[in-house]
Amino acid sequence: MGIKGRHWAWPVAPVALALLAATGCDGTPKARPEPTAPSASGAPSASGARSVARVCAKPPAGPAKAPAGAVTVDPAVAGDLAAKTKSSPANTTFWLRPGKHRLKQDRYAQVVPKKGNTYLGAPGAVLDGHKTNQYAFSGAADDVTISHLTVQGFVAPHDEGVVNHDSADGWVIEHSTIQNNSGAGLMAGARQQVRANCLRDNGQYGMNAYKGGGPLTDLVVEGNEIVGNNTGDWERRRSGCGCTGGVKFWAVDGADIRGNWVHDNRGTGLWADTNNNDFRIEDNVLEANDGAALIYETSYNAVIRNNTIRRNNWVEGRRYADRGDDFPFATVYLSESGGEARVRARTDKIEVYGNLFENNWSGITLWENADRFCNSPANTSSGDCTLLVKDIDRCDAPAIADAPLYADCRWKTQRVDIHDNRFVLDKSVVDCTVKCDRMAVLANYGTYPDWSPYQGERVAEAITLEQHNRWHDNVYVGAWKFVAHDPSRVLDFGQWRGMPYRQDAGSTLDPRVGG
């Protein structure tokens, strides 16, 4: 499949392998609201208890003079940056003068840094691909720094990126604006630090964190504004591709995602997909994304805490409701993901706590597709297996029906601990009457393939009652409903707390908004 960019994870039909479409929006540009004051409910907001990373409105200026020993790059000379990079040794600092810098008029013209190079933009320095060049910075050199530079107008192919195109390790991208490019604004390598940038209006992703052959470890994404990405509306163009959003993470082992403002992206805000592990997602403001604020899919071990999550999933959630789909499409979607002590991480569970959820389309859904497992034709992560089974061919009949493969050949939503969150829902704000008010833990009825040991209600029973998924000590404001086992079991708060589910011990629900 090349660079990762595939498969959607909402439930699939048991036999037919067609994936559900997840279109971004109706094509009408949305205004980008400034964070508002605390709501009438008294809940903290983006401009209240938690500040946002307003990077795009006023990016910090770079150095007005060249640092001592730096090579000066002239915007009047096309290709000057690439040529001087090639002729200079490793560990050189380049200072780009104010103005619009261009590469040669060749789609493959690009800057290929050497190890330890630093690229500093003066105030007003822009590297522009003029809708001709595919890549800005590429190559395998480690420990490159790009700072205070605007990178725009590049036309990377689908699933590829403009900055750090080849996912080299140890790069630092900071105080830069990466905007109006095709494909992904940037790729990621191991030990990459992405700090205080504006990742805006890129055609597919703000960042595509994927490294072919891996491993992609120890990623930091901190203090960025990630806004308006997926301008190409790829989910509509390639139905079910699962290839869009603010940031997509693939097989990242160890990530700190903190202090970012992720908003108004067409599709999902943050999406971790396939064998990610050991994520800390904290102190972010995730708001007004067309799809879910966060998807954590076929992955392991995460802490999701102290985030402000609001006004997400209005476009995609409404679209599914309008067509009569009763699946609880949520603003935080944990799909076949859970805690696993055998996979080394800073935690051995998925813990969701201390977050404010305000006026999203539904809340948290825990989901497993009973037909999705290693070696199943219904596995949309085709060719991948869990982190517990190295040889995917072992996951076949008859061995898969017995321990340990019965447990280890499927990604499981287990050991999820959801506590001390505040969930506020005013349906008049969301402009909905039904299907925007769900909290859920469920699976489908297993049917496929015919040799599957997970047929029937086995997975639904396991995720609901046996895999240690627990809500407790939360505060609910508004008319919330709860779904357990399968989409048809819609419960009130009392039923949700009673036998056999026994969820939300110590929690409270006030149906009056503002109560």
mmCIF file with all atom_site columns, C-alpha atoms in Angstrom, residues 105-281:
data_model
loop_
_atom_site.group_PDB
_atom_site.id
_atom_site.type_symbol
_atom_site.label_atom_id
_atom_site.label_alt_id
_atom_site.label_comp_id
_atom_site.label_asym_id
_atom_site.label_entity_id
_atom_site.label_seq_id
_atom_site.pdbx_PDB_ins_code
_atom_site.Cartn_x
_atom_site.Cartn_y
_atom_site.Cartn_z
_atom_site.occupancy
_atom_site.B_iso_or_equiv
_atom_site.pdbx_formal_charge
_atom_site.auth_seq_id
_atom_site.auth_comp_id
_atom_site.auth_asym_id
_atom_site.auth_atom_id
_atom_site.pdbx_PDB_model_num
ATOM 1   C CA . GLN A 1 105 ? 11.328  24.408 -11.649 1.00 0.00 ? 105 GLN A CA 1
ATOM 2   C CA . ASP A 1 106 ? 11.400  20.611 -11.426 1.00 0.00 ? 106 ASP A CA 1
ATOM 3   C CA . ARG A 1 107 ? 8.842   18.534 -9.572  1.00 0.00 ? 107 ARG A CA 1
ATOM 4   C CA . TYR A 1 108 ? 11.657  16.555 -7.901  1.00 0.00 ? 108 TYR A CA 1
ATOM 5   C CA . ALA A 1 109 ? 13.775  19.564 -6.910  1.00 0.00 ? 109 ALA A CA 1
ATOM 6   C CA . GLN A 1 110 ? 14.145  19.454 -3.116  1.00 0.00 ? 110 GLN A CA 1
ATOM 7   C CA . VAL A 1 111 ? 16.450  20.280 -0.235  1.00 0.00 ? 111 VAL A CA 1
ATOM 8   C CA . VAL A 1 112 ? 18.427  17.266 1.007   1.00 0.00 ? 112 VAL A CA 1
ATOM 9   C CA . PRO A 1 113 ? 19.901  18.209 4.398   1.00 0.00 ? 113 PRO A CA 1
ATOM 10  C CA . LYS A 1 114 ? 23.040  16.739 5.907   1.00 0.00 ? 114 LYS A CA 1
ATOM 11  C CA . LYS A 1 115 ? 23.247  15.438 9.462   1.00 0.00 ? 115 LYS A CA 1
ATOM 12  C CA . GLY A 1 116 ? 22.801  18.145 12.062  1.00 0.00 ? 116 GLY A CA 1
ATOM 13  C CA . ASN A 1 117 ? 21.878  20.936 9.645   1.00 0.00 ? 117 ASN A CA 1
ATOM 14  C CA . THR A 1 118 ? 19.756  23.827 10.916  1.00 0.00 ? 118 THR A CA 1
ATOM 15  C CA . TYR A 1 119 ? 17.466  25.979 8.761   1.00 0.00 ? 119 TYR A CA 1
ATOM 16  C CA . LEU A 1 120 ? 16.416  29.307 10.279  1.00 0.00 ? 120 LEU A CA 1
ATOM 17  C CA . GLY A 1 121 ? 13.933  31.659 8.667   1.00 0.00 ? 121 GLY A CA 1
ATOM 18  C CA . ALA A 1 122 ? 14.265  35.413 9.027   1.00 0.00 ? 122 ALA A CA 1
ATOM 19  C CA . PRO A 1 123 ? 11.024  37.362 9.573   1.00 0.00 ? 123 PRO A CA 1
ATOM 20  C CA . GLY A 1 124 ? 8.982   36.857 6.414   1.00 0.00 ? 124 GLY A CA 1
ATOM 21  C CA . ALA A 1 125 ? 11.062  33.964 5.041   1.00 0.00 ? 125 ALA A CA 1
ATOM 22  C CA . VAL A 1 126 ? 8.911   31.579 2.967   1.00 0.00 ? 126 VAL A CA 1
ATOM 23  C CA . LEU A 1 127 ? 9.920   28.445 1.078   1.00 0.00 ? 127 LEU A CA 1
ATOM 24  C CA . ASP A 1 128 ? 7.321   28.120 -1.683  1.00 0.00 ? 128 ASP A CA 1
ATOM 25  C CA . GLY A 1 129 ? 6.863   25.119 -3.949  1.00 0.00 ? 129 GLY A CA 1
ATOM 26  C CA . HIS A 1 130 ? 4.728   27.144 -6.379  1.00 0.00 ? 130 HIS A CA 1
ATOM 27  C CA . LYS A 1 131 ? 2.488   24.105 -6.905  1.00 0.00 ? 131 LYS A CA 1
ATOM 28  C CA . THR A 1 132 ? 5.376   22.553 -8.848  1.00 0.00 ? 132 THR A CA 1
ATOM 29  C CA . ASN A 1 133 ? 7.806   20.945 -6.392  1.00 0.00 ? 133 ASN A CA 1
ATOM 30  C CA . GLN A 1 134 ? 6.663   17.836 -4.556  1.00 0.00 ? 134 GLN A CA 1
ATOM 31  C CA . TYR A 1 135 ? 8.960   17.941 -1.529  1.00 0.00 ? 135 TYR A CA 1
ATOM 32  C CA . ALA A 1 136 ? 10.625  20.664 0.508   1.00 0.00 ? 136 ALA A CA 1
ATOM 33  C CA . PHE A 1 137 ? 13.027  18.727 2.791   1.00 0.00 ? 137 PHE A CA 1
ATOM 34  C CA . SER A 1 138 ? 13.875  15.061 2.289   1.00 0.00 ? 138 SER A CA 1
ATOM 35  C CA . GLY A 1 139 ? 16.618  12.470 2.691   1.00 0.00 ? 139 GLY A CA 1
ATOM 36  C CA . ALA A 1 140 ? 17.895  10.230 5.484   1.00 0.00 ? 140 ALA A CA 1
ATOM 37  C CA . ALA A 1 141 ? 20.029  12.707 7.481   1.00 0.00 ? 141 ALA A CA 1
ATOM 38  C CA . ASP A 1 142 ? 19.343  12.685 11.220  1.00 0.00 ? 142 ASP A CA 1
ATOM 39  C CA . ASP A 1 143 ? 19.030  15.547 13.701  1.00 0.00 ? 143 ASP A CA 1
ATOM 40  C CA . VAL A 1 144 ? 17.933  18.313 11.325  1.00 0.00 ? 144 VAL A CA 1
ATOM 41  C CA . THR A 1 145 ? 16.281  21.446 12.722  1.00 0.00 ? 145 THR A CA 1
ATOM 42  C CA . ILE A 1 146 ? 13.805  23.655 10.863  1.00 0.00 ? 146 ILE A CA 1
ATOM 43  C CA . SER A 1 147 ? 12.751  26.791 12.702  1.00 0.00 ? 147 SER A CA 1
ATOM 44  C CA . HIS A 1 148 ? 10.807  30.012 12.032  1.00 0.00 ? 148 HIS A CA 1
ATOM 45  C CA . LEU A 1 149 ? 10.136  29.140 8.416   1.00 0.00 ? 149 LEU A CA 1
ATOM 46  C CA . THR A 1 150 ? 6.948   29.086 6.349   1.00 0.00 ? 150 THR A CA 1
ATOM 47  C CA . VAL A 1 151 ? 6.717   26.132 3.960   1.00 0.00 ? 151 VAL A CA 1
ATOM 48  C CA . GLN A 1 152 ? 3.852   26.276 1.485   1.00 0.00 ? 152 GLN A CA 1
ATOM 49  C CA . GLY A 1 153 ? 2.648   25.433 -1.993  1.00 0.00 ? 153 GLY A CA 1
ATOM 50  C CA . PHE A 1 154 ? 4.236   21.973 -2.351  1.00 0.00 ? 154 PHE A CA 1
ATOM 51  C CA . VAL A 1 155 ? 2.366   19.144 -4.062  1.00 0.00 ? 155 VAL A CA 1
ATOM 52  C CA . ALA A 1 156 ? 3.325   15.900 -2.343  1.00 0.00 ? 156 ALA A CA 1
ATOM 53  C CA . PRO A 1 157 ? 1.463   12.835 -3.647  1.00 0.00 ? 157 PRO A CA 1
ATOM 54  C CA . HIS A 1 158 ? -1.285  11.193 -1.615  1.00 0.00 ? 158 HIS A CA 1
ATOM 55  C CA . ASP A 1 159 ? 0.014   9.738  1.679   1.00 0.00 ? 159 ASP A CA 1
ATOM 56  C CA . GLU A 1 160 ? 3.416   11.427 1.265   1.00 0.00 ? 160 GLU A CA 1
ATOM 57  C CA . GLY A 1 161 ? 4.748   14.489 3.064   1.00 0.00 ? 161 GLY A CA 1
ATOM 58  C CA . VAL A 1 162 ? 6.482   17.771 2.302   1.00 0.00 ? 162 VAL A CA 1
ATOM 59  C CA . VAL A 1 163 ? 8.807   18.275 5.291   1.00 0.00 ? 163 VAL A CA 1
ATOM 60  C CA . ASN A 1 164 ? 10.955  15.296 6.371   1.00 0.00 ? 164 ASN A CA 1
ATOM 61  C CA . HIS A 1 165 ? 9.545   13.378 3.431   1.00 0.00 ? 165 HIS A CA 1
ATOM 62  C CA . ASP A 1 166 ? 11.645  10.274 4.181   1.00 0.00 ? 166 ASP A CA 1
ATOM 63  C CA . SER A 1 167 ? 10.894  10.141 7.928   1.00 0.00 ? 167 SER A CA 1
ATOM 64  C CA . ALA A 1 168 ? 14.488  10.635 9.049   1.00 0.00 ? 168 ALA A CA 1
ATOM 65  C CA . ASP A 1 169 ? 15.159  10.479 12.783  1.00 0.00 ? 169 ASP A CA 1
ATOM 66  C CA . GLY A 1 170 ? 15.754  13.153 15.364  1.00 0.00 ? 170 GLY A CA 1
ATOM 67  C CA . TRP A 1 171 ? 14.324  16.135 13.467  1.00 0.00 ? 171 TRP A CA 1
ATOM 68  C CA . VAL A 1 172 ? 13.108  19.211 15.296  1.00 0.00 ? 172 VAL A CA 1
ATOM 69  C CA . ILE A 1 173 ? 10.448  21.289 13.559  1.00 0.00 ? 173 ILE A CA 1
ATOM 70  C CA . GLU A 1 174 ? 9.548   24.350 15.604  1.00 0.00 ? 174 GLU A CA 1
ATOM 71  C CA . HIS A 1 175 ? 7.992   27.807 15.316  1.00 0.00 ? 175 HIS A CA 1
ATOM 72  C CA . SER A 1 176 ? 7.204   27.177 11.659  1.00 0.00 ? 176 SER A CA 1
ATOM 73  C CA . THR A 1 177 ? 4.114   27.454 9.481   1.00 0.00 ? 177 THR A CA 1
ATOM 74  C CA . ILE A 1 178 ? 3.473   24.528 7.158   1.00 0.00 ? 178 ILE A CA 1
ATOM 75  C CA . GLN A 1 179 ? 0.421   25.339 5.104   1.00 0.00 ? 179 GLN A CA 1
ATOM 76  C CA . ASN A 1 180 ? -1.440  24.939 1.824   1.00 0.00 ? 180 ASN A CA 1
ATOM 77  C CA . ASN A 1 181 ? 0.436   21.862 0.675   1.00 0.00 ? 181 ASN A CA 1
ATOM 78  C CA . SER A 1 182 ? -0.894  18.697 -0.940  1.00 0.00 ? 182 SER A CA 1
ATOM 79  C CA . GLY A 1 183 ? -0.459  15.413 0.892   1.00 0.00 ? 183 GLY A CA 1
ATOM 80  C CA . ALA A 1 184 ? 0.835   15.762 4.466   1.00 0.00 ? 184 ALA A CA 1
ATOM 81  C CA . GLY A 1 185 ? 2.515   18.903 5.735   1.00 0.00 ? 185 GLY A CA 1
ATOM 82  C CA . LEU A 1 186 ? 5.181   16.774 7.341   1.00 0.00 ? 186 LEU A CA 1
ATOM 83  C CA . MET A 1 187 ? 6.165   13.193 8.042   1.00 0.00 ? 187 MET A CA 1
ATOM 84  C CA . ALA A 1 188 ? 7.787   11.958 11.249  1.00 0.00 ? 188 ALA A CA 1
ATOM 85  C CA . GLY A 1 189 ? 10.771  9.876  12.254  1.00 0.00 ? 189 GLY A CA 1
ATOM 86  C CA . ALA A 1 190 ? 11.922  8.489  15.570  1.00 0.00 ? 190 ALA A CA 1
ATOM 87  C CA . ARG A 1 191 ? 12.723  11.043 18.294  1.00 0.00 ? 191 ARG A CA 1
ATOM 88  C CA . GLN A 1 192 ? 11.086  13.797 16.282  1.00 0.00 ? 192 GLN A CA 1
ATOM 89  C CA . GLN A 1 193 ? 9.969   16.950 18.104  1.00 0.00 ? 193 GLN A CA 1
ATOM 90  C CA . VAL A 1 194 ? 7.212   19.033 16.572  1.00 0.00 ? 194 VAL A CA 1
ATOM 91  C CA . ARG A 1 195 ? 6.803   22.147 18.703  1.00 0.00 ? 195 ARG A CA 1
ATOM 92  C CA . ALA A 1 196 ? 4.846   25.387 18.434  1.00 0.00 ? 196 ALA A CA 1
ATOM 93  C CA . ASN A 1 197 ? 4.062   25.131 14.726  1.00 0.00 ? 197 ASN A CA 1
ATOM 94  C CA . CYS A 1 198 ? 1.076   26.118 12.635  1.00 0.00 ? 198 CYS A CA 1
ATOM 95  C CA . LEU A 1 199 ? 0.036   23.058 10.579  1.00 0.00 ? 199 LEU A CA 1
ATOM 96  C CA . ARG A 1 200 ? -2.731  24.551 8.494   1.00 0.00 ? 200 ARG A CA 1
ATOM 97  C CA . ASP A 1 201 ? -4.894  23.798 5.454   1.00 0.00 ? 201 ASP A CA 1
ATOM 98  C CA . ASN A 1 202 ? -2.867  20.917 4.067   1.00 0.00 ? 202 ASN A CA 1
ATOM 99  C CA . GLY A 1 203 ? -4.515  18.662 1.521   1.00 0.00 ? 203 GLY A CA 1
ATOM 100 C CA . GLN A 1 204 ? -4.518  15.425 3.506   1.00 0.00 ? 204 GLN A CA 1
ATOM 101 C CA . TYR A 1 205 ? -2.858  15.620 6.942   1.00 0.00 ? 205 TYR A CA 1
ATOM 102 C CA . GLY A 1 206 ? -1.124  18.219 9.037   1.00 0.00 ? 206 GLY A CA 1
ATOM 103 C CA . MET A 1 207 ? 1.307   15.406 9.875   1.00 0.00 ? 207 MET A CA 1
ATOM 104 C CA . ASN A 1 208 ? 1.504   11.747 8.846   1.00 0.00 ? 208 ASN A CA 1
ATOM 105 C CA . ALA A 1 209 ? 3.560   9.991  11.526  1.00 0.00 ? 209 ALA A CA 1
ATOM 106 C CA . TYR A 1 210 ? 4.727   6.887  9.723   1.00 0.00 ? 210 TYR A CA 1
ATOM 107 C CA . LYS A 1 211 ? 8.167   5.385  9.150   1.00 0.00 ? 211 LYS A CA 1
ATOM 108 C CA . GLY A 1 212 ? 8.446   2.521  6.684   1.00 0.00 ? 212 GLY A CA 1
ATOM 109 C CA . GLY A 1 213 ? 10.331  -0.322 8.299   1.00 0.00 ? 213 GLY A CA 1
ATOM 110 C CA . GLY A 1 214 ? 10.161  1.487  11.660  1.00 0.00 ? 214 GLY A CA 1
ATOM 111 C CA . PRO A 1 215 ? 10.543  1.834  14.464  1.00 0.00 ? 215 PRO A CA 1
ATOM 112 C CA . LEU A 1 216 ? 9.005   5.252  15.052  1.00 0.00 ? 216 LEU A CA 1
ATOM 113 C CA . THR A 1 217 ? 9.698   5.886  18.717  1.00 0.00 ? 217 THR A CA 1
ATOM 114 C CA . ASP A 1 218 ? 9.650   8.758  21.174  1.00 0.00 ? 218 ASP A CA 1
ATOM 115 C CA . LEU A 1 219 ? 7.609   11.318 19.254  1.00 0.00 ? 219 LEU A CA 1
ATOM 116 C CA . VAL A 1 220 ? 6.767   14.704 20.795  1.00 0.00 ? 220 VAL A CA 1
ATOM 117 C CA . VAL A 1 221 ? 3.976   16.891 19.399  1.00 0.00 ? 221 VAL A CA 1
ATOM 118 C CA . GLU A 1 222 ? 3.652   19.924 21.657  1.00 0.00 ? 222 GLU A CA 1
ATOM 119 C CA . GLY A 1 223 ? 2.081   23.363 21.514  1.00 0.00 ? 223 GLY A CA 1
ATOM 120 C CA . ASN A 1 224 ? 1.025   23.274 17.872  1.00 0.00 ? 224 ASN A CA 1
ATOM 121 C CA . GLU A 1 225 ? -2.058  24.671 16.198  1.00 0.00 ? 225 GLU A CA 1
ATOM 122 C CA . ILE A 1 226 ? -3.381  21.995 13.828  1.00 0.00 ? 226 ILE A CA 1
ATOM 123 C CA . VAL A 1 227 ? -6.257  23.410 11.810  1.00 0.00 ? 227 VAL A CA 1
ATOM 124 C CA . GLY A 1 228 ? -8.177  23.051 8.568   1.00 0.00 ? 228 GLY A CA 1
ATOM 125 C CA . ASN A 1 229 ? -6.372  19.989 7.243   1.00 0.00 ? 229 ASN A CA 1
ATOM 126 C CA . ASN A 1 230 ? -7.775  17.549 4.660   1.00 0.00 ? 230 ASN A CA 1
ATOM 127 C CA . THR A 1 231 ? -8.747  20.296 2.251   1.00 0.00 ? 231 THR A CA 1
ATOM 128 C CA . GLY A 1 232 ? -8.776  17.569 -0.416  1.00 0.00 ? 232 GLY A CA 1
ATOM 129 C CA . ASP A 1 233 ? -11.691 15.850 1.351   1.00 0.00 ? 233 ASP A CA 1
ATOM 130 C CA . TRP A 1 234 ? -10.108 12.458 0.752   1.00 0.00 ? 234 TRP A CA 1
ATOM 131 C CA . GLU A 1 235 ? -12.674 10.359 2.597   1.00 0.00 ? 235 GLU A CA 1
ATOM 132 C CA . ARG A 1 236 ? -15.272 11.521 0.111   1.00 0.00 ? 236 ARG A CA 1
ATOM 133 C CA . ARG A 1 237 ? -12.961 10.935 -2.867  1.00 0.00 ? 237 ARG A CA 1
ATOM 134 C CA . ARG A 1 238 ? -11.808 7.492  -1.642  1.00 0.00 ? 238 ARG A CA 1
ATOM 135 C CA . SER A 1 239 ? -14.671 6.095  0.364   1.00 0.00 ? 239 SER A CA 1
ATOM 136 C CA . GLY A 1 240 ? -13.465 4.376  3.527   1.00 0.00 ? 240 GLY A CA 1
ATOM 137 C CA . CYS A 1 241 ? -9.774  5.130  3.003   1.00 0.00 ? 241 CYS A CA 1
ATOM 138 C CA . GLY A 1 242 ? -9.202  6.161  6.614   1.00 0.00 ? 242 GLY A CA 1
ATOM 139 C CA . CYS A 1 243 ? -6.526  8.495  5.313   1.00 0.00 ? 243 CYS A CA 1
ATOM 140 C CA . THR A 1 244 ? -7.270  11.964 6.648   1.00 0.00 ? 244 THR A CA 1
ATOM 141 C CA . GLY A 1 245 ? -7.246  14.210 9.659   1.00 0.00 ? 245 GLY A CA 1
ATOM 142 C CA . GLY A 1 246 ? -5.236  16.679 11.625  1.00 0.00 ? 246 GLY A CA 1
ATOM 143 C CA . VAL A 1 247 ? -2.571  14.087 12.520  1.00 0.00 ? 247 VAL A CA 1
ATOM 144 C CA . LYS A 1 248 ? -2.405  10.356 11.756  1.00 0.00 ? 248 LYS A CA 1
ATOM 145 C CA . PHE A 1 249 ? -0.106  8.062  13.766  1.00 0.00 ? 249 PHE A CA 1
ATOM 146 C CA . TRP A 1 250 ? 0.959   4.607  12.545  1.00 0.00 ? 250 TRP A CA 1
ATOM 147 C CA . ALA A 1 251 ? 2.932   2.126  14.669  1.00 0.00 ? 251 ALA A CA 1
ATOM 148 C CA . VAL A 1 252 ? 4.376   4.815  16.938  1.00 0.00 ? 252 VAL A CA 1
ATOM 149 C CA . ASP A 1 253 ? 5.900   3.445  20.141  1.00 0.00 ? 253 ASP A CA 1
ATOM 150 C CA . GLY A 1 254 ? 5.970   6.228  22.700  1.00 0.00 ? 254 GLY A CA 1
ATOM 151 C CA . ALA A 1 255 ? 4.357   9.592  21.999  1.00 0.00 ? 255 ALA A CA 1
ATOM 152 C CA . ASP A 1 256 ? 3.650   12.703 24.038  1.00 0.00 ? 256 ASP A CA 1
ATOM 153 C CA . ILE A 1 257 ? 0.862   14.774 22.458  1.00 0.00 ? 257 ILE A CA 1
ATOM 154 C CA . ARG A 1 258 ? 0.340   17.775 24.678  1.00 0.00 ? 258 ARG A CA 1
ATOM 155 C CA . GLY A 1 259 ? -0.761  21.376 24.679  1.00 0.00 ? 259 GLY A CA 1
ATOM 156 C CA . ASN A 1 260 ? -1.992  21.432 21.074  1.00 0.00 ? 260 ASN A CA 1
ATOM 157 C CA . TRP A 1 261 ? -5.015  23.222 19.631  1.00 0.00 ? 261 TRP A CA 1
ATOM 158 C CA . VAL A 1 262 ? -6.519  20.761 17.144  1.00 0.00 ? 262 VAL A CA 1
ATOM 159 C CA . HIS A 1 263 ? -9.550  22.320 15.531  1.00 0.00 ? 263 HIS A CA 1
ATOM 160 C CA . ASP A 1 264 ? -11.686 22.645 12.429  1.00 0.00 ? 264 ASP A CA 1
ATOM 161 C CA . ASN A 1 265 ? -10.074 19.758 10.609  1.00 0.00 ? 265 ASN A CA 1
ATOM 162 C CA . ARG A 1 266 ? -12.159 18.052 7.932   1.00 0.00 ? 266 ARG A CA 1
ATOM 163 C CA . GLY A 1 267 ? -12.473 14.616 9.488   1.00 0.00 ? 267 GLY A CA 1
ATOM 164 C CA . THR A 1 268 ? -10.785 13.351 12.660  1.00 0.00 ? 268 THR A CA 1
ATOM 165 C CA . GLY A 1 269 ? -8.586  15.573 14.814  1.00 0.00 ? 269 GLY A CA 1
ATOM 166 C CA . LEU A 1 270 ? -6.041  13.015 16.116  1.00 0.00 ? 270 LEU A CA 1
ATOM 167 C CA . TRP A 1 271 ? -6.062  9.430  14.834  1.00 0.00 ? 271 TRP A CA 1
ATOM 168 C CA . ALA A 1 272 ? -3.731  6.687  16.097  1.00 0.00 ? 272 ALA A CA 1
ATOM 169 C CA . ASP A 1 273 ? -4.136  3.686  13.819  1.00 0.00 ? 273 ASP A CA 1
ATOM 170 C CA . THR A 1 274 ? -2.576  0.205  13.968  1.00 0.00 ? 274 THR A CA 1
ATOM 171 C CA . ASN A 1 275 ? -0.134  -0.955 16.648  1.00 0.00 ? 275 ASN A CA 1
ATOM 172 C CA . ASN A 1 276 ? 0.571   2.348  18.330  1.00 0.00 ? 276 ASN A CA 1
ATOM 173 C CA . ASN A 1 277 ? 1.604   2.079  21.959  1.00 0.00 ? 277 ASN A CA 1
ATOM 174 C CA . ASP A 1 278 ? 2.387   4.180  25.007  1.00 0.00 ? 278 ASP A CA 1
ATOM 175 C CA . PHE A 1 279 ? 0.667   7.465  24.148  1.00 0.00 ? 279 PHE A CA 1
ATOM 176 C CA . ARG A 1 280 ? 0.099   10.369 26.502  1.00 0.00 ? 280 ARG A CA 1
ATOM 177 C CA . ILE A 1 281 ? -2.505  12.736 25.111  1.00 0.00 ? 281 ILE A CA 1
#
